[in-house]
JSON list of C-alpha atoms in Angstrom, two decimals:
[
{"chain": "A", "resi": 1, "resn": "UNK", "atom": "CA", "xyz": [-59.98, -26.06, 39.14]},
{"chain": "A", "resi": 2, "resn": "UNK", "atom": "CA", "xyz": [-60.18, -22.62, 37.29]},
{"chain": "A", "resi": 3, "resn": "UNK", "atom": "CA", "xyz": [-62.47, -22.20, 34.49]},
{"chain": "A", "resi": 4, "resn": "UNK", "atom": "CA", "xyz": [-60.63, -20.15, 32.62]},
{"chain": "A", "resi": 5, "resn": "UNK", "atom": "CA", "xyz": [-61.15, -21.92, 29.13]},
{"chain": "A", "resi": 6, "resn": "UNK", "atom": "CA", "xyz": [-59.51, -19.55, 26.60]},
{"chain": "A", "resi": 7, "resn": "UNK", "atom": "CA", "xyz": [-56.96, -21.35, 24.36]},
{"chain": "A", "resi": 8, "resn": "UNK", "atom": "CA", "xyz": [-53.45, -19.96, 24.17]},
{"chain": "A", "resi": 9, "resn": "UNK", "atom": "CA", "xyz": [-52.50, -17.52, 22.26]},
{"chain": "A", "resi": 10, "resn": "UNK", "atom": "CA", "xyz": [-49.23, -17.62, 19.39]},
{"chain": "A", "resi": 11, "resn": "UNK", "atom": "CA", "xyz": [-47.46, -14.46, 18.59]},
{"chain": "A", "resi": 12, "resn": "UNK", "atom": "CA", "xyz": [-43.82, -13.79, 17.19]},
{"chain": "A", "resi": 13, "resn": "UNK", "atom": "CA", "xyz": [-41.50, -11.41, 19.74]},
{"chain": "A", "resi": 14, "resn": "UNK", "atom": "CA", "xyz": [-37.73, -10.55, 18.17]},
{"chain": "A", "resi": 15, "resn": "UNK", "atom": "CA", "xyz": [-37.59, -13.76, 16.06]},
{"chain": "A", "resi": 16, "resn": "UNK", "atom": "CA", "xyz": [-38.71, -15.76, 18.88]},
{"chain": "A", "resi": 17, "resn": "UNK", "atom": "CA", "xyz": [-42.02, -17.61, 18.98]},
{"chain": "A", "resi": 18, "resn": "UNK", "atom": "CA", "xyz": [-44.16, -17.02, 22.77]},
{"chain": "A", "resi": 19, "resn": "UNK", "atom": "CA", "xyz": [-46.89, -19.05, 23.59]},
{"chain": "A", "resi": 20, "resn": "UNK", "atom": "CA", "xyz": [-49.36, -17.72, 26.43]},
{"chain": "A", "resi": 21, "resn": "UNK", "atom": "CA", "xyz": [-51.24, -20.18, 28.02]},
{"chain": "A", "resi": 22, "resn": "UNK", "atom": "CA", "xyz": [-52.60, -21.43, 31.65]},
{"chain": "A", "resi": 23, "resn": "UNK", "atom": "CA", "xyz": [-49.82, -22.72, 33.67]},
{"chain": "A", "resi": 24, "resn": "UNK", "atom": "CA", "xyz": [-50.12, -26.32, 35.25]},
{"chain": "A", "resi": 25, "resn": "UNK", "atom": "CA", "xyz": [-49.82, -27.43, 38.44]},
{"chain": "A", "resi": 26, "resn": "UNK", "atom": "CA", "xyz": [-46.40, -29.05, 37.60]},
{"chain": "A", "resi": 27, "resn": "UNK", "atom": "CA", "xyz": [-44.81, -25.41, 36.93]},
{"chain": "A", "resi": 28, "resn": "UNK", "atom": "CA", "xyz": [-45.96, -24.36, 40.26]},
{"chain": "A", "resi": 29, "resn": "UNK", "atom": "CA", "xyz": [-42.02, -23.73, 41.50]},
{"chain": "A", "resi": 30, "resn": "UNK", "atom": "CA", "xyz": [-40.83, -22.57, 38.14]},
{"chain": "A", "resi": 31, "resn": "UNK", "atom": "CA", "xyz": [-43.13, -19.88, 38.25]},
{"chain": "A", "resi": 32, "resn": "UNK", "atom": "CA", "xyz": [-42.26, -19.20, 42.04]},
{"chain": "A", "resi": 33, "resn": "UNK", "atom": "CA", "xyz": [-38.69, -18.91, 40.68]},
{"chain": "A", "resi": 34, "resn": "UNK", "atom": "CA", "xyz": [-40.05, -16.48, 38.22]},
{"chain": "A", "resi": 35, "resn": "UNK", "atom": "CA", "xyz": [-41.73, -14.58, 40.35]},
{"chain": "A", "resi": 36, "resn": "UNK", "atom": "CA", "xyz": [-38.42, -14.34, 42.77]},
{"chain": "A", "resi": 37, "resn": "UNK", "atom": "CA", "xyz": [-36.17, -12.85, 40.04]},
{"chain": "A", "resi": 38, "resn": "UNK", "atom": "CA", "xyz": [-38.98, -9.83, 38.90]},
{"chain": "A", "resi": 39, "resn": "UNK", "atom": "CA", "xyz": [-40.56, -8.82, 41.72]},
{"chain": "A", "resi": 40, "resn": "UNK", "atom": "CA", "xyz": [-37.54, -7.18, 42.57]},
{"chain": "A", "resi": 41, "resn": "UNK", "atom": "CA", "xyz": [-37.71, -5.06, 39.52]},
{"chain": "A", "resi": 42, "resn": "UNK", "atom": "CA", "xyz": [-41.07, -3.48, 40.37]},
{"chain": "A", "resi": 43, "resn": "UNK", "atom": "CA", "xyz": [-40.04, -2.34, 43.84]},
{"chain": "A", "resi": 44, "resn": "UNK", "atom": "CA", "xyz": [-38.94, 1.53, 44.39]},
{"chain": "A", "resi": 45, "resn": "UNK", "atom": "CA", "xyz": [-35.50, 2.47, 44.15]},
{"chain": "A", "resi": 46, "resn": "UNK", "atom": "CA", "xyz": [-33.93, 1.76, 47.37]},
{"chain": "A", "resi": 47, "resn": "UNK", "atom": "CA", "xyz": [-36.46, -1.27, 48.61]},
{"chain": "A", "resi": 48, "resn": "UNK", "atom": "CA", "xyz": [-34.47, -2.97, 51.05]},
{"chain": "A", "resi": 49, "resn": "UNK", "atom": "CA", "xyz": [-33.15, -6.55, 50.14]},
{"chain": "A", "resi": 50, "resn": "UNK", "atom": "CA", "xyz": [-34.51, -8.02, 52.97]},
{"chain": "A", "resi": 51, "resn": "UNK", "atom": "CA", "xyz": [-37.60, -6.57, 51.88]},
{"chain": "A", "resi": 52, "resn": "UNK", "atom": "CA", "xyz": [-38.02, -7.71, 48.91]},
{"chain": "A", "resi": 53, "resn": "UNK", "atom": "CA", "xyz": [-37.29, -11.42, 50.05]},
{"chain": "A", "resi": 54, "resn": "UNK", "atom": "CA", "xyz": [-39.69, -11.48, 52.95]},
{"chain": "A", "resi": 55, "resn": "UNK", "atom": "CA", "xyz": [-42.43, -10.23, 50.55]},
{"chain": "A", "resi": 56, "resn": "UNK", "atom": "CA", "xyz": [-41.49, -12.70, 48.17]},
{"chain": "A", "resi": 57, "resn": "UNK", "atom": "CA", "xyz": [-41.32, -15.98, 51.59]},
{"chain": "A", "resi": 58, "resn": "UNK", "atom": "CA", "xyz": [-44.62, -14.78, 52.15]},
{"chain": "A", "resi": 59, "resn": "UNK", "atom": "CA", "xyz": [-46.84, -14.35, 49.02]},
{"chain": "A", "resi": 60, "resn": "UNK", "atom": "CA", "xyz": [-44.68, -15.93, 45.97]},
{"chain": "A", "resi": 61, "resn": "UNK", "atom": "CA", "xyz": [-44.10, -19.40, 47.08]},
{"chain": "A", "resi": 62, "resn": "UNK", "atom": "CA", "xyz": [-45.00, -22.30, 45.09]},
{"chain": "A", "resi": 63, "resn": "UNK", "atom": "CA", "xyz": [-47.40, -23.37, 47.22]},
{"chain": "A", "resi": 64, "resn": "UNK", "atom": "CA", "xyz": [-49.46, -19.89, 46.58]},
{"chain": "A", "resi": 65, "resn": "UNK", "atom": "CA", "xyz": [-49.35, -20.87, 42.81]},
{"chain": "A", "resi": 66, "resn": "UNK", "atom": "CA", "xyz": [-50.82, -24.03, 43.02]},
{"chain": "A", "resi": 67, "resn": "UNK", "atom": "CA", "xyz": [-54.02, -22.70, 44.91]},
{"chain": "A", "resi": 68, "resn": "UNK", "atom": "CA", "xyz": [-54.07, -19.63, 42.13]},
{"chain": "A", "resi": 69, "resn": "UNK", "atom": "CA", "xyz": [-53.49, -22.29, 39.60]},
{"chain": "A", "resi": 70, "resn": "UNK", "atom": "CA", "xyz": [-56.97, -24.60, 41.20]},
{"chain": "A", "resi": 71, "resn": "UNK", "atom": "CA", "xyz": [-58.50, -21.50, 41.66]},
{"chain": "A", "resi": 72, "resn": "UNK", "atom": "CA", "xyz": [-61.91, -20.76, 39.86]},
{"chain": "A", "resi": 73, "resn": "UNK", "atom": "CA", "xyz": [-61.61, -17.39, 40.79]},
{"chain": "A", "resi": 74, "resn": "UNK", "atom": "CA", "xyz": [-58.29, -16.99, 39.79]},
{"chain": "A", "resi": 75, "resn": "UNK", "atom": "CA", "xyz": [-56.43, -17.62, 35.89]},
{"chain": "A", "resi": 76, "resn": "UNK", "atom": "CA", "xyz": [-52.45, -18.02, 36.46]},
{"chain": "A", "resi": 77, "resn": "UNK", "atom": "CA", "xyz": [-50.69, -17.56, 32.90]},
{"chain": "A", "resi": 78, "resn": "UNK", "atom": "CA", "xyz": [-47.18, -18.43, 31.37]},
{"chain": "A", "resi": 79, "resn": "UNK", "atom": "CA", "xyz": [-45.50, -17.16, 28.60]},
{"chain": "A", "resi": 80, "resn": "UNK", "atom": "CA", "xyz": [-43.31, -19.51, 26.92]},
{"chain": "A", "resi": 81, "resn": "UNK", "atom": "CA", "xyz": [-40.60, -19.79, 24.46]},
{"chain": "A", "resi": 82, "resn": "UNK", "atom": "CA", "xyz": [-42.16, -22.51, 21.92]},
{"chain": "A", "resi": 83, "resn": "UNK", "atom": "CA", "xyz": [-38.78, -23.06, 20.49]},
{"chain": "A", "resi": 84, "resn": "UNK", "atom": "CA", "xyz": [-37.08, -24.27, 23.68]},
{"chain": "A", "resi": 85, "resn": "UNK", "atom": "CA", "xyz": [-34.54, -21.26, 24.03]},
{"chain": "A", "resi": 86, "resn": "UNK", "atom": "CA", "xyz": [-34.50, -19.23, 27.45]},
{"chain": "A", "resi": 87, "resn": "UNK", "atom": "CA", "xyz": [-34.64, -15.53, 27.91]},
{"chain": "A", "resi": 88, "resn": "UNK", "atom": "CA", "xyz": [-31.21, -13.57, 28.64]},
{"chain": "A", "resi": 89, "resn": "UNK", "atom": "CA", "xyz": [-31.77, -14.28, 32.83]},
{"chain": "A", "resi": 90, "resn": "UNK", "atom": "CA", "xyz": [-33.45, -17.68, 32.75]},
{"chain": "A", "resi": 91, "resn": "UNK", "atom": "CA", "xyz": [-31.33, -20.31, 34.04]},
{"chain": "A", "resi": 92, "resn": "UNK", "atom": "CA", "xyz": [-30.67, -23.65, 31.97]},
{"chain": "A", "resi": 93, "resn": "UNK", "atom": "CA", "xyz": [-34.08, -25.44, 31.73]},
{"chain": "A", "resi": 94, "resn": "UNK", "atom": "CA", "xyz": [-36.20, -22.59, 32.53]},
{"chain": "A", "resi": 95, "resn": "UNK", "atom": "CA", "xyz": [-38.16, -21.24, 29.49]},
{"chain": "A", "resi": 96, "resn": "UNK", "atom": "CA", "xyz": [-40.90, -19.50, 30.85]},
{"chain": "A", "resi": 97, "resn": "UNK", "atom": "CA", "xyz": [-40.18, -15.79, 29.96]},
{"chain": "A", "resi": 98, "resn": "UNK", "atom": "CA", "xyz": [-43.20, -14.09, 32.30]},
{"chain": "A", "resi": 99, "resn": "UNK", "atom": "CA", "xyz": [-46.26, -14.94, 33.85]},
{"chain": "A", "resi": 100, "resn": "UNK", "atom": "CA", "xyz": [-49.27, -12.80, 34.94]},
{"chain": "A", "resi": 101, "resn": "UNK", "atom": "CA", "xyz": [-52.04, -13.95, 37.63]},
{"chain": "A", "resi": 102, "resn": "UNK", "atom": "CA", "xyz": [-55.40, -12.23, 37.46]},
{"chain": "A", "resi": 103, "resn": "UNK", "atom": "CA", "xyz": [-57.94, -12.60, 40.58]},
{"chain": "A", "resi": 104, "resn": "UNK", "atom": "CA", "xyz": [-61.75, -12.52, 40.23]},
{"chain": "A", "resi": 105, "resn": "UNK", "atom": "CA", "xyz": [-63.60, -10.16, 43.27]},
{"chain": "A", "resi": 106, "resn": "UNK", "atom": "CA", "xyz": [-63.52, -6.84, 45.39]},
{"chain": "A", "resi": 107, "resn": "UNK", "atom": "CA", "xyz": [-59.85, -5.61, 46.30]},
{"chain": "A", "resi": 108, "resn": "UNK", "atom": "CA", "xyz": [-58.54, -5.96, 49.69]},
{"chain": "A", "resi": 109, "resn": "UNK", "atom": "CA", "xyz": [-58.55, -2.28, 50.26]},
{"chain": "A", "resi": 110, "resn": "UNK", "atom": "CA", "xyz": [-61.18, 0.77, 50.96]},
{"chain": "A", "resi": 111, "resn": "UNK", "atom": "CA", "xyz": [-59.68, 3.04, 48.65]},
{"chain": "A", "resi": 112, "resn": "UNK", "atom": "CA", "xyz": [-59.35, 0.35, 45.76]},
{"chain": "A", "resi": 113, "resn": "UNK", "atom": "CA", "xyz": [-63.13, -0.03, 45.97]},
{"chain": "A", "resi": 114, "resn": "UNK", "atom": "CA", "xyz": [-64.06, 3.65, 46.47]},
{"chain": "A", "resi": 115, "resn": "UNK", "atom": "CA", "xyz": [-62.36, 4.26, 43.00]},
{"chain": "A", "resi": 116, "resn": "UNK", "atom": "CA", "xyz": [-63.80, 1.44, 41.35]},
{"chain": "A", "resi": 117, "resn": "UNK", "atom": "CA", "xyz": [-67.25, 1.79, 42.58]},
{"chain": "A", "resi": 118, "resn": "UNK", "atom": "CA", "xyz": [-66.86, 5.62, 41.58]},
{"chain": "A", "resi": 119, "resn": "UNK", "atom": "CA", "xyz": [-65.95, 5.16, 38.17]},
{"chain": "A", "resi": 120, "resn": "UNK", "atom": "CA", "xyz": [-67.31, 1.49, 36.98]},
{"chain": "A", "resi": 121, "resn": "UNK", "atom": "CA", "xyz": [-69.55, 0.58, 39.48]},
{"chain": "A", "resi": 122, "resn": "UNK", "atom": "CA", "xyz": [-70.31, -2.19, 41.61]},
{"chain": "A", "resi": 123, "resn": "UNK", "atom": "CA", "xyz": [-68.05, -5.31, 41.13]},
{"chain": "A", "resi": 124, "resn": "UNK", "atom": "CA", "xyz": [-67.28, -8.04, 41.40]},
{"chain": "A", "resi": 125, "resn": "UNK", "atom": "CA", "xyz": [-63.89, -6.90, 39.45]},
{"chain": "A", "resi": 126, "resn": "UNK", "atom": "CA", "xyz": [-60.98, -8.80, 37.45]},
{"chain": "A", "resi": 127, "resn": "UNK", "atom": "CA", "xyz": [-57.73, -7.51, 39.07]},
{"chain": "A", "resi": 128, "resn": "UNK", "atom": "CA", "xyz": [-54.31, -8.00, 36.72]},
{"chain": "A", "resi": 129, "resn": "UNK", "atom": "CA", "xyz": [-52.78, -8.84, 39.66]},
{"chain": "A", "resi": 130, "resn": "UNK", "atom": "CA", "xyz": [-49.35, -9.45, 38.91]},
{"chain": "A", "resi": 131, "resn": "UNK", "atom": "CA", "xyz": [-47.47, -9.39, 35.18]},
{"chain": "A", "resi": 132, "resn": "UNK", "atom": "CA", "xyz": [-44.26, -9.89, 34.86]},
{"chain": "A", "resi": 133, "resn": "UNK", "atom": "CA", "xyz": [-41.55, -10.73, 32.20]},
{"chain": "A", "resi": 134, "resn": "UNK", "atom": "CA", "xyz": [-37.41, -11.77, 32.67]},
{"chain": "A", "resi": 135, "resn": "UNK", "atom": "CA", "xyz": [-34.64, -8.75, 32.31]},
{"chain": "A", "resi": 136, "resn": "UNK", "atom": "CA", "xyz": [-33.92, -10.60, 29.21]},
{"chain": "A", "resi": 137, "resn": "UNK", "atom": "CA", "xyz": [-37.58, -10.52, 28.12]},
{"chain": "A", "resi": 138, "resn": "UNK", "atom": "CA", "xyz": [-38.29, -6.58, 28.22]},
{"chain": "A", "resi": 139, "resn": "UNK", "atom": "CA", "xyz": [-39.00, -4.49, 25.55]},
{"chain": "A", "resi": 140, "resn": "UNK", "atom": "CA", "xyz": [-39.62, -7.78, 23.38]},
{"chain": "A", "resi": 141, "resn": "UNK", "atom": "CA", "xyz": [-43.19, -7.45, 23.25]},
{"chain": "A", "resi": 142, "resn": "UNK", "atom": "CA", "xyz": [-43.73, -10.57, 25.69]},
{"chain": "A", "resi": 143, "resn": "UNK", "atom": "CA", "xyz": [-45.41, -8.51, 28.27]},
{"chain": "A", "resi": 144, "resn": "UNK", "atom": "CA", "xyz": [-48.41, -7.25, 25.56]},
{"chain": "A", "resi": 145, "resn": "UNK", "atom": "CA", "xyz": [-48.84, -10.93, 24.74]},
{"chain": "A", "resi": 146, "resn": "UNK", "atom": "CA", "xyz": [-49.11, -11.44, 28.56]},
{"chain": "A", "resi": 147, "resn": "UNK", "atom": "CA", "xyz": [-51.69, -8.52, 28.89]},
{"chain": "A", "resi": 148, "resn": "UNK", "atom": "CA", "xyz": [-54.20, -9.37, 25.69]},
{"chain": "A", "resi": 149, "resn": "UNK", "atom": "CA", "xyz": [-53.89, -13.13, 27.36]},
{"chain": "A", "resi": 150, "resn": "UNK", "atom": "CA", "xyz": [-54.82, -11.37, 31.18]},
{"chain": "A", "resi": 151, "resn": "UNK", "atom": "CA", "xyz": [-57.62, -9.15, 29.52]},
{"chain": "A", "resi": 152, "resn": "UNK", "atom": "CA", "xyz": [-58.86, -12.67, 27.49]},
{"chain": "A", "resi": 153, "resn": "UNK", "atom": "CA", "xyz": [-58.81, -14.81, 30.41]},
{"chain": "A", "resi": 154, "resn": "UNK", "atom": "CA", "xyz": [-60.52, -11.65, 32.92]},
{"chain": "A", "resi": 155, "resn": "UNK", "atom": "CA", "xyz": [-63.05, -11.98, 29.95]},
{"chain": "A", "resi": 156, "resn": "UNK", "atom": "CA", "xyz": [-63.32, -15.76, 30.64]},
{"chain": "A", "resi": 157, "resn": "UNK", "atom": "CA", "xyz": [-63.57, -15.56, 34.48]},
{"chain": "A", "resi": 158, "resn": "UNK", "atom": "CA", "xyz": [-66.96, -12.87, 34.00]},
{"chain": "A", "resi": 159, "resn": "UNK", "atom": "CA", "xyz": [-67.31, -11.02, 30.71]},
{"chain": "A", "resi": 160, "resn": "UNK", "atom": "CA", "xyz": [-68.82, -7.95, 32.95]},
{"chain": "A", "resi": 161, "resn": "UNK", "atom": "CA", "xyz": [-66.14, -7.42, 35.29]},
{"chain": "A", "resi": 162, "resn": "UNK", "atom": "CA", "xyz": [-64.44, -4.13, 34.63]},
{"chain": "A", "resi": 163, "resn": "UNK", "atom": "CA", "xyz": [-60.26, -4.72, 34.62]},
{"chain": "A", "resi": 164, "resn": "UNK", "atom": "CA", "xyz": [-58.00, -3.06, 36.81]},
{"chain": "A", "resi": 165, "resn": "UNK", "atom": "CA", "xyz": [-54.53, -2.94, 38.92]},
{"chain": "A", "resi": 166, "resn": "UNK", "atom": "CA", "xyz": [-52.62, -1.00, 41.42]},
{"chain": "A", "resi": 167, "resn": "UNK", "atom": "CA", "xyz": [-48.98, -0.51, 39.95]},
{"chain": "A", "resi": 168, "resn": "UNK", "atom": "CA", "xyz": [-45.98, 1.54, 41.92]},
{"chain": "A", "resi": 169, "resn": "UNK", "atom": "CA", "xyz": [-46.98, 5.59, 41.55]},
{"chain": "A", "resi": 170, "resn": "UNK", "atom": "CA", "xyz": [-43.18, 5.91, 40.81]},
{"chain": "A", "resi": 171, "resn": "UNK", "atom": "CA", "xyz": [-43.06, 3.31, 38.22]},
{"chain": "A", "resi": 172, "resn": "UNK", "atom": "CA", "xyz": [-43.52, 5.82, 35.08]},
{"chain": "A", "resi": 173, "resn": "UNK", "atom": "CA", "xyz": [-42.54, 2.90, 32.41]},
{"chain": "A", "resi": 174, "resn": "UNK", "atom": "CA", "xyz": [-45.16, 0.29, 33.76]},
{"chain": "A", "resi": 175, "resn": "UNK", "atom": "CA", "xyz": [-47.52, 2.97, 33.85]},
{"chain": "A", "resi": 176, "resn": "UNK", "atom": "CA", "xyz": [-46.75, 3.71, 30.38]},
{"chain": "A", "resi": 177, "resn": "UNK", "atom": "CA", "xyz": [-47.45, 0.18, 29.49]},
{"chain": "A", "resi": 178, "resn": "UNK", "atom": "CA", "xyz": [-50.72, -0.24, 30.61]},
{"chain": "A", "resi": 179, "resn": "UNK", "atom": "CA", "xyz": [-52.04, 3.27, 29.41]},
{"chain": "A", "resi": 180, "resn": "UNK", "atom": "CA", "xyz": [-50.41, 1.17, 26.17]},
{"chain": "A", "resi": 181, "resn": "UNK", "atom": "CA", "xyz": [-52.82, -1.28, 26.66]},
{"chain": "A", "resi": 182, "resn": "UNK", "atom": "CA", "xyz": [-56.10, 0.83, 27.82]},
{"chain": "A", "resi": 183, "resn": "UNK", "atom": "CA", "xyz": [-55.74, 1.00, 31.33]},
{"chain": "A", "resi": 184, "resn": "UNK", "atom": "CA", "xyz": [-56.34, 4.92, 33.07]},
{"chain": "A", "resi": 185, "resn": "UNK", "atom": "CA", "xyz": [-55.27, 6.09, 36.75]},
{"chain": "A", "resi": 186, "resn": "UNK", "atom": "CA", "xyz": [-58.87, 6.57, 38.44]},
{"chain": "A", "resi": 187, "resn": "UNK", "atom": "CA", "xyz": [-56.85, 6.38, 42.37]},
{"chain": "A", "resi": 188, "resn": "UNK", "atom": "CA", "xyz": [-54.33, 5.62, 44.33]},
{"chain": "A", "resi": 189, "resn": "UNK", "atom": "CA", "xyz": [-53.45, 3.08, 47.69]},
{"chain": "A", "resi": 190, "resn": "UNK", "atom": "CA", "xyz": [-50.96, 2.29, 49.40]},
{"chain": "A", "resi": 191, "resn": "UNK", "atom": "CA", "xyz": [-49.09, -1.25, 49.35]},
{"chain": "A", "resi": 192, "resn": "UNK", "atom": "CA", "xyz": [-47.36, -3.03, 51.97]},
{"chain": "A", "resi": 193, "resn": "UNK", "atom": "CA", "xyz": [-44.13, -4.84, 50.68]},
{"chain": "A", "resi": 194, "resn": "UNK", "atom": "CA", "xyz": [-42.48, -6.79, 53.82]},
{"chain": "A", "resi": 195, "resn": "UNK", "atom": "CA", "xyz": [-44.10, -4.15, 55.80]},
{"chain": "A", "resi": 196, "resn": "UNK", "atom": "CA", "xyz": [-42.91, -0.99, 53.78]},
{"chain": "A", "resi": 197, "resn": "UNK", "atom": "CA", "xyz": [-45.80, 1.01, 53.03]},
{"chain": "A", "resi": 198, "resn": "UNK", "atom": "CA", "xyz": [-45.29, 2.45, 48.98]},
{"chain": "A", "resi": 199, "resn": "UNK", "atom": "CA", "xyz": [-47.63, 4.62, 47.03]},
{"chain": "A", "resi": 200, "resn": "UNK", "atom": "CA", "xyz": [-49.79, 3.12, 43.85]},
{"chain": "A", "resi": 201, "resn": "UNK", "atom": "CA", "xyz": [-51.88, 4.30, 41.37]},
{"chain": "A", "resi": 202, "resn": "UNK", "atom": "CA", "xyz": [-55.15, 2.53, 41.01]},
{"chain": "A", "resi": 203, "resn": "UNK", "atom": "CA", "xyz": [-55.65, 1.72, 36.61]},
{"chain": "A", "resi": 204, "resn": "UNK", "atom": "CA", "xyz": [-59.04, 0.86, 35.29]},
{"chain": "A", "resi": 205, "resn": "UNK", "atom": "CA", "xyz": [-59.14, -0.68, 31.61]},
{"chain": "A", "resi": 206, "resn": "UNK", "atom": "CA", "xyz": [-62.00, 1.36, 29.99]}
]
């Protein structure tokens, strides 16, 4: 089970009231569903459906969030709409607005780990792995509650593990964001989506 002990965190976004907090085993396939509807919205211009979907079969299933969810090396969090009401693009029932996963450890790739190592030296390292909000969600402040509640819980998993992620290298707004939030470009990598090959940017949180 992951140790991630921080308590959630209360703001106010547009007159609505978001709670970020650790997501239960129980929301497993809610989040999957989540995950479905924004990944999409991260890809490149001109990502193939069928892309998309077999990225999303392979790596976003429900299954996936339950082991990130009993993970101690992993803190899987929801943002939630404490007064009941979904997000423009939720469907009825669903009131989880976003949810970002952050992983504990060395990335998967060479040139991930050559920046790191260059700039904050040896790991292990707290990846914001994925953050996400609904359409409906954007540009309500949901995703910076989402971020301070990643940084908090990367805190929780080892207080000495520098913060990074790889986002899109065409994806000026979400690059925007997290320079927003602290985060600088110290690389790049490239990313296979269903087996298309796209071009990130490697952010450190200094």
């Amino acid at each position: 089970m992951s140790t991630s002990s921080a308590a959630p965190a209360t703001g106010t976004t547009d007159q609505r009231t978001v709670v970020v907090r650790a997501a239960r085993p129980a929301e497993a396939a809610e989040v999957a569903w989540l995950a479905s509807v924004t990944f999409p919205l991260a890809c490149p211009p001109g990502t193939p459906v069928t892309t998309m979907a077999a990225h999303v079969a392979a790596h976003l299933t429900p299954g996936a969030f339950r082991d990130w969810v009993a993970s101690d090396r992993h803190a899987l969090l929801v943002a939630v709409a404490a007064d009941g009401s979904p997000a423009a693009g939720a469907v009825a029932g669903q009131h989880l607005l976003g949810y970002a996963l952050v992983a504990l450890g060395e990335p998967d790739g060479a040139s991930e780990r050559d920046a790191l190592l260059a700039v904050a030296g040896d790991g292990p390292y707290a990846e914001v792995s994925k953050i996400y909000v609904l359409p409906g969600a954007q540009g309500s402040g949901v995703a910076s509650l989402l971020m301070a509640g990643a940084v908090a819980a990367a805190q929780d998993l080892d207080p000495h593990a520098p913060v990074w992620l790889g986002t899109n290298g065409e994806n000026r707004r979400a690059q925007a964001f997290y320079r927003k939030h602290g985060f600088e470009v110290v690389g790049g990598r490239t990313y296979d989506v269903g087996g298309v090959l796209h071009d990130d940017v490697v952010m450190l949180r200094r």
